[in-house]
Tab-separated table of C-alpha atoms in Angstrom:
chain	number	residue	atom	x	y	z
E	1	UNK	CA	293.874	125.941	32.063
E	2	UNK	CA	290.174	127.198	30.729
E	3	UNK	CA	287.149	127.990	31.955
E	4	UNK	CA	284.410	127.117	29.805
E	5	UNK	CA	281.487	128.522	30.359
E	6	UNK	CA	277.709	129.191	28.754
E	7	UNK	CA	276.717	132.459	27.444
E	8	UNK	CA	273.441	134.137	28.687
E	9	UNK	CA	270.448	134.610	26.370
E	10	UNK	CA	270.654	138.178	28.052
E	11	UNK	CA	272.976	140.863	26.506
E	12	UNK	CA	273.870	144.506	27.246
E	13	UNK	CA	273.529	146.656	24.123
E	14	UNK	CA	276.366	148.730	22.642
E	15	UNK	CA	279.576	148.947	22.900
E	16	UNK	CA	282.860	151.019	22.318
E	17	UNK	CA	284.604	148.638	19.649
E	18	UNK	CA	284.381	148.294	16.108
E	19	UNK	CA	281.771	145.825	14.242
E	20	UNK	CA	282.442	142.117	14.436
E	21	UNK	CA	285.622	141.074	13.153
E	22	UNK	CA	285.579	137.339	12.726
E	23	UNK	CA	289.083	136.936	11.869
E	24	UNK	CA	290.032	138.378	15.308
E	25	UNK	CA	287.806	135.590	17.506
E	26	UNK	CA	289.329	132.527	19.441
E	27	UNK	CA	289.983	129.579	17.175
E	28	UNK	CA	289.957	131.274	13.792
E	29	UNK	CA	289.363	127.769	12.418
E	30	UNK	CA	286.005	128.472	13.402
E	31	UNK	CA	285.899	131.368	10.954
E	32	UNK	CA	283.675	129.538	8.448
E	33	UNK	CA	281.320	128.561	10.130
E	34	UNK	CA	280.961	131.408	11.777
E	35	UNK	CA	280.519	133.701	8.729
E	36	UNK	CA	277.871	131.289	7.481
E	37	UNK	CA	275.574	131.688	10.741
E	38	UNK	CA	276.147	135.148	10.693
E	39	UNK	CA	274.384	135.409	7.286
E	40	UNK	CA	271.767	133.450	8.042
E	41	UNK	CA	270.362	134.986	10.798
E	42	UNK	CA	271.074	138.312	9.646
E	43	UNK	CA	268.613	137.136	6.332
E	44	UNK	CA	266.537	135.817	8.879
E	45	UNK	CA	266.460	139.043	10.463
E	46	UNK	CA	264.532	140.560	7.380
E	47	UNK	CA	261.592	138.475	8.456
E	48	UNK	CA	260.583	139.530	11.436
E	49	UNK	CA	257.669	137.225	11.778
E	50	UNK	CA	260.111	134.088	10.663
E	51	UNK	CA	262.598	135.446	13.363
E	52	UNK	CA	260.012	135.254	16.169
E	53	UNK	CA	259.236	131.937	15.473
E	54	UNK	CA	262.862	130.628	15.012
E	55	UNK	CA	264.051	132.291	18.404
E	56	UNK	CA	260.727	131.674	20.633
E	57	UNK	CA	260.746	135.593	21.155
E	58	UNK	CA	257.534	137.137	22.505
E	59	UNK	CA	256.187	140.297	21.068
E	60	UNK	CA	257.705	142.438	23.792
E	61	UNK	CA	260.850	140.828	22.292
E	62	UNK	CA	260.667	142.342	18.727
E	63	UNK	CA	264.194	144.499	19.687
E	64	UNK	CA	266.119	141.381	19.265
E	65	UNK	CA	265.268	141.128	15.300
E	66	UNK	CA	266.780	144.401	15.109
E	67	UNK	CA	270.024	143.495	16.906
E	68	UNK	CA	270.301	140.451	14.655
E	69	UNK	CA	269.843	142.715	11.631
E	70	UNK	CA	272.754	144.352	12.379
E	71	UNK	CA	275.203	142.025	14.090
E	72	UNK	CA	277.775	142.909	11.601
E	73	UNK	CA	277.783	146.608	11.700
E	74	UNK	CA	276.358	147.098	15.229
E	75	UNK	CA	279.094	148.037	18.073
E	76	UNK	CA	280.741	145.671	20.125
E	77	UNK	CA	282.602	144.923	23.832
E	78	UNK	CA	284.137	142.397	25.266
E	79	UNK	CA	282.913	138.558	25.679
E	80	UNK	CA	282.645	139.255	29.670
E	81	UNK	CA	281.133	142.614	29.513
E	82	UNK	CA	278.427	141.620	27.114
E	83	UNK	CA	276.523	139.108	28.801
E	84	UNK	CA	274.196	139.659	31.658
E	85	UNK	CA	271.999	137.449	33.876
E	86	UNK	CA	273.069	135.342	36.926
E	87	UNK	CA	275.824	133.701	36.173
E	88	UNK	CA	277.584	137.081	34.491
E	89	UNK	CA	276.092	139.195	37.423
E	90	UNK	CA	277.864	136.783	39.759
E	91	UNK	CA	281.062	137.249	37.515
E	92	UNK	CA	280.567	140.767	37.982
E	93	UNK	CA	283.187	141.181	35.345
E	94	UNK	CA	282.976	145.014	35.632
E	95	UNK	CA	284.560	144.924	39.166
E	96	UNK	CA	287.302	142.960	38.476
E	97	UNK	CA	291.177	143.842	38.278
E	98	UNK	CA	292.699	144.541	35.623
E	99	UNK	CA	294.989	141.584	36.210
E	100	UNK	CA	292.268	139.423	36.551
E	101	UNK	CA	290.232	140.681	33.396
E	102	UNK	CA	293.960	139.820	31.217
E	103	UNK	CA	293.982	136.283	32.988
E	104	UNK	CA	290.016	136.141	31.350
E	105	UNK	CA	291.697	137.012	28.130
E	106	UNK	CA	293.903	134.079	28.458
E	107	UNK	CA	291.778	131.853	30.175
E	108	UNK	CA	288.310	132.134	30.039
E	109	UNK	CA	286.147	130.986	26.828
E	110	UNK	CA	282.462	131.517	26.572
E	111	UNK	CA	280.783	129.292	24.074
E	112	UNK	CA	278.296	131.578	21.632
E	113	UNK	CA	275.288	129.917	19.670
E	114	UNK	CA	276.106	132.650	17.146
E	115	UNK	CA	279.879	132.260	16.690
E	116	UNK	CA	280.841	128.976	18.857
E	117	UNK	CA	283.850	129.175	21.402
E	118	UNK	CA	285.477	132.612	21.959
E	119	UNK	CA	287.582	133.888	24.229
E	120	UNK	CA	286.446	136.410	27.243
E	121	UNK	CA	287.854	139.703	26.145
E	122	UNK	CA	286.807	139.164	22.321
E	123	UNK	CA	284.822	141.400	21.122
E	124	UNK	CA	281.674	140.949	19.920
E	125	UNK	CA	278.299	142.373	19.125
E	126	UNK	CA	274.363	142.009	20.605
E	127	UNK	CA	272.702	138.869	19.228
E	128	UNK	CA	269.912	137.191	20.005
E	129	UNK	CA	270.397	133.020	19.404
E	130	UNK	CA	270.200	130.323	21.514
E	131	UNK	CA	271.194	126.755	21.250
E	132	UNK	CA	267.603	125.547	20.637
E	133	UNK	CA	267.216	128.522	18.385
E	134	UNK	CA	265.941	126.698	14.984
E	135	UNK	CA	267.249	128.461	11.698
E	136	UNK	CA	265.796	127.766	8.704
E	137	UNK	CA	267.882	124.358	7.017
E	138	UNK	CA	270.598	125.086	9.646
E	139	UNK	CA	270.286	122.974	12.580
E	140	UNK	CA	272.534	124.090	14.985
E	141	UNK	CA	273.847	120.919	16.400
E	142	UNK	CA	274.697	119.990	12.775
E	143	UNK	CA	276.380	123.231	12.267
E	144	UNK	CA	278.727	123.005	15.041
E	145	UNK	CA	279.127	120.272	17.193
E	146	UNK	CA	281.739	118.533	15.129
E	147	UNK	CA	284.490	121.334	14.770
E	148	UNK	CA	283.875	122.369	18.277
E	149	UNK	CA	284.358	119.378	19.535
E	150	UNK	CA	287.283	119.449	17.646
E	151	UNK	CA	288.720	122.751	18.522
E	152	UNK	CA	288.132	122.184	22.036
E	153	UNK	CA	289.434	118.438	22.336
E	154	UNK	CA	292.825	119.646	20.692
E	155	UNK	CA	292.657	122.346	23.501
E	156	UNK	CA	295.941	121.640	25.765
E	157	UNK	CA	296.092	121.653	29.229
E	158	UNK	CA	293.179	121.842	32.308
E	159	UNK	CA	289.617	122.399	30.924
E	160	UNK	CA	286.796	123.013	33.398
E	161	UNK	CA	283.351	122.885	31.507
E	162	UNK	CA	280.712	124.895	33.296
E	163	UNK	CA	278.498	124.924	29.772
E	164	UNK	CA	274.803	123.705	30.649
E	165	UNK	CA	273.467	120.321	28.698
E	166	UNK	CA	272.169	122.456	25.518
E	167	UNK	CA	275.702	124.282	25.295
E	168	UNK	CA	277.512	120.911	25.843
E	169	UNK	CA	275.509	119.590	22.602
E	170	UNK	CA	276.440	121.991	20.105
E	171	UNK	CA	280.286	120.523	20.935
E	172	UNK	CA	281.062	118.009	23.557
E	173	UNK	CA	284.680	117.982	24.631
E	174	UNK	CA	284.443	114.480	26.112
E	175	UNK	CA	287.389	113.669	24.650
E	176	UNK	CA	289.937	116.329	26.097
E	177	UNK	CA	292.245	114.011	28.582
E	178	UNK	CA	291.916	116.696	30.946
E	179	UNK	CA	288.238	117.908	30.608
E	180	UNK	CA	286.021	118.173	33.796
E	181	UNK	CA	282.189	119.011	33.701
E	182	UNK	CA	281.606	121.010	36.491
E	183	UNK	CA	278.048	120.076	38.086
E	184	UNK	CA	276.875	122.284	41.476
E	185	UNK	CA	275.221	120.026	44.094
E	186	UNK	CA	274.005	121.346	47.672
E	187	UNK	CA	274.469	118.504	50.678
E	188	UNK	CA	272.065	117.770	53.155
E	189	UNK	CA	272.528	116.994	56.578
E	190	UNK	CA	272.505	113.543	56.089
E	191	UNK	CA	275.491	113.742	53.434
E	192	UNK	CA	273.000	113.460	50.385
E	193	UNK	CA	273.099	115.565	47.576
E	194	UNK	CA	271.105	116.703	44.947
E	195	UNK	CA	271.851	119.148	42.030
E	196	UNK	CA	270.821	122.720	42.131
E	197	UNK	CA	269.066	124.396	39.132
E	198	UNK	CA	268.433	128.270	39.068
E	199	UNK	CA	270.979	128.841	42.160
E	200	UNK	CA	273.732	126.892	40.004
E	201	UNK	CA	274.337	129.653	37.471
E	202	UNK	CA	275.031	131.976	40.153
E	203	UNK	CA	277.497	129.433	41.947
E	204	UNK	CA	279.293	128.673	38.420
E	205	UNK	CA	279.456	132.554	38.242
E	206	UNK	CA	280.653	133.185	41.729
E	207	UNK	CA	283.457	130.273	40.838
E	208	UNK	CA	284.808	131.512	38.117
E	209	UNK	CA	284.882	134.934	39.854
E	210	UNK	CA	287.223	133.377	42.270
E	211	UNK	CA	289.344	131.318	39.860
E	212	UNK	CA	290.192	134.727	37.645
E	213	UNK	CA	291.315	136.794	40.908
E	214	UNK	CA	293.042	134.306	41.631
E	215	UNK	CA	295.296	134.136	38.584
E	216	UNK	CA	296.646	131.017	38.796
E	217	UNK	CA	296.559	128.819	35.695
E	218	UNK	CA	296.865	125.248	37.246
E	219	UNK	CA	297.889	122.477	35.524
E	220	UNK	CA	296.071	119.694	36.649
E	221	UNK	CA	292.747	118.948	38.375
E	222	UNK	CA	294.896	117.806	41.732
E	223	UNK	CA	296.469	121.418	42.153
E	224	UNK	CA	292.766	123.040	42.048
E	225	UNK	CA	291.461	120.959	44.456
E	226	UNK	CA	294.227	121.855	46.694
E	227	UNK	CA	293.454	125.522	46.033
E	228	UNK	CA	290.142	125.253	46.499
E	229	UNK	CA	289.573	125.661	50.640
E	230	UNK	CA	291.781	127.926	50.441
E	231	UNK	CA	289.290	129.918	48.306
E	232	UNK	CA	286.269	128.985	50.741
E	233	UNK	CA	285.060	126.880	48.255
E	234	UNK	CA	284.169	123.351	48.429
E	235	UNK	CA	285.220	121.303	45.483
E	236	UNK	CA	285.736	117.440	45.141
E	237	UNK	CA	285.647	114.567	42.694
E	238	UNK	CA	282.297	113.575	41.471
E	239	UNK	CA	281.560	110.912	38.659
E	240	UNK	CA	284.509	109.666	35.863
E	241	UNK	CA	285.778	113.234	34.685
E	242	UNK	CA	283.066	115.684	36.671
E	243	UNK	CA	283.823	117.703	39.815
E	244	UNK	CA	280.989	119.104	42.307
E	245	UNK	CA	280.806	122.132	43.556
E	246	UNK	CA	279.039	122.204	47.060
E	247	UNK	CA	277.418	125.335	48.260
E	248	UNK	CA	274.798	125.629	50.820
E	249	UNK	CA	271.662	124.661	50.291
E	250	UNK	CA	268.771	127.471	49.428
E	251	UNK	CA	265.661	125.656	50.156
């Protein structure tokens, strides 16, 4: 099984590793194309006025050229430790086990505008990129979608895709015989539903928290929706390969 999940535009700074080793990341096929981004936006990075415009930064944002100007020699931590916001705060990957961090290792992929797919204890540096991020004669959906789609469609086993639309466009995994797109939908009273937006990330996060302390790397999508209640969660079949995720409503 994998957890697939989107990164966070947010990053902690530092770390306690050596600079970004490319070689070491989840699907080293990947390597290429990764090394080619990673130039670009660190030439990018010498322009700061070309960088604002290419990653919508505002001025009080100008610390993020900086961190792209030194993606390859800057520090770096783990996939789960570096991203913040509220799907990672929900994670709270700081708090869990240690058993449950090496099932994260095994089973958890976060999928990076900067270096596509990796896996949640590789280690990598502070970036600033985004999938709508627009690099000079490198579109990113170009750059990537086709070998991520590929990497992830020869994935075996259970894949749970928590990505959000942009994320899913840079390499759709449609194709995976046992891929499920996770969407998070709250129920009213009368037994309609309707999707959540902000309070989704924090659900997806909350999820994944649970499916990592858990440890258990199920084989099929019948086996996790047995776990599920036994979780607390509420998790059924939606549309032709999609689950839903119920939580309460926030309104």
């Amino acid at each position: 099984m994998f957890v697939l999940l989107p990164p966070s535009e947010t990053k902690r700074s530092g770390g306690g590793f050596a600079s970004l080793d490319l070689e070491s990341l989840a699907f080293p096929e990947l390597a290429g194309r990764r090394r080619t981004l990673v130039t670009a936006l660190t030439k990018l990075a010498g322009d700061p006025d070309a960088t604002v415009r290419a990653l919508k930064l505002g001025r009080t944002q100008l610390a993020e050229v900086e961190r792209n100007a030194t993606v390859v020699s800057s520090p770096t931590t783990p996939v789960i430790d570096r991203y913040t916001g509220v799907l990672y705060d929900a994670l709270a990957a700081d708090t869990l086990s240690a058993e449950a961090r090496a099932f994260a290792g095994r089973h958890l992929l976060v999928h990076s505008a900067l270096l596509g797919p990796v896996a949640g204890l590789d280690l990598v540096p502070a970036y600033r990129l985004s999938h709508d991020s627009r690099l000079p004669a490198l579109p990113l959906k170009k750059h990537w979608a086709a070998d991520v789609s590929a990497v992830l469609e020869a994935t075996e086993g259970l894949l749970l895709d928590l990505r959000s639309e942009g994320y899913v466009g840079l390499g759709s995994a449609a194709a995976h015989p046992q891929r499920h797109f996770l969407r998070v939908v709250t129920a009213s009273a009368d037994g309609r539903t309707r999707a959540l937006n902000h309070f989704n990330k924090k659900a997806k996060g909350e999820f994944t928290r649970a499916l990592l302390e858990n440890g258990r790397d199920f084989q099929t999508v019948d086996e996790l929706l047995d776990w599920a209640p036994t979780a607390g969660l509420t998790l059924r079949p939606g549309a032709a390969a999609e689950l839903e995720l119920v939580v309460k409503s926030h309104a």
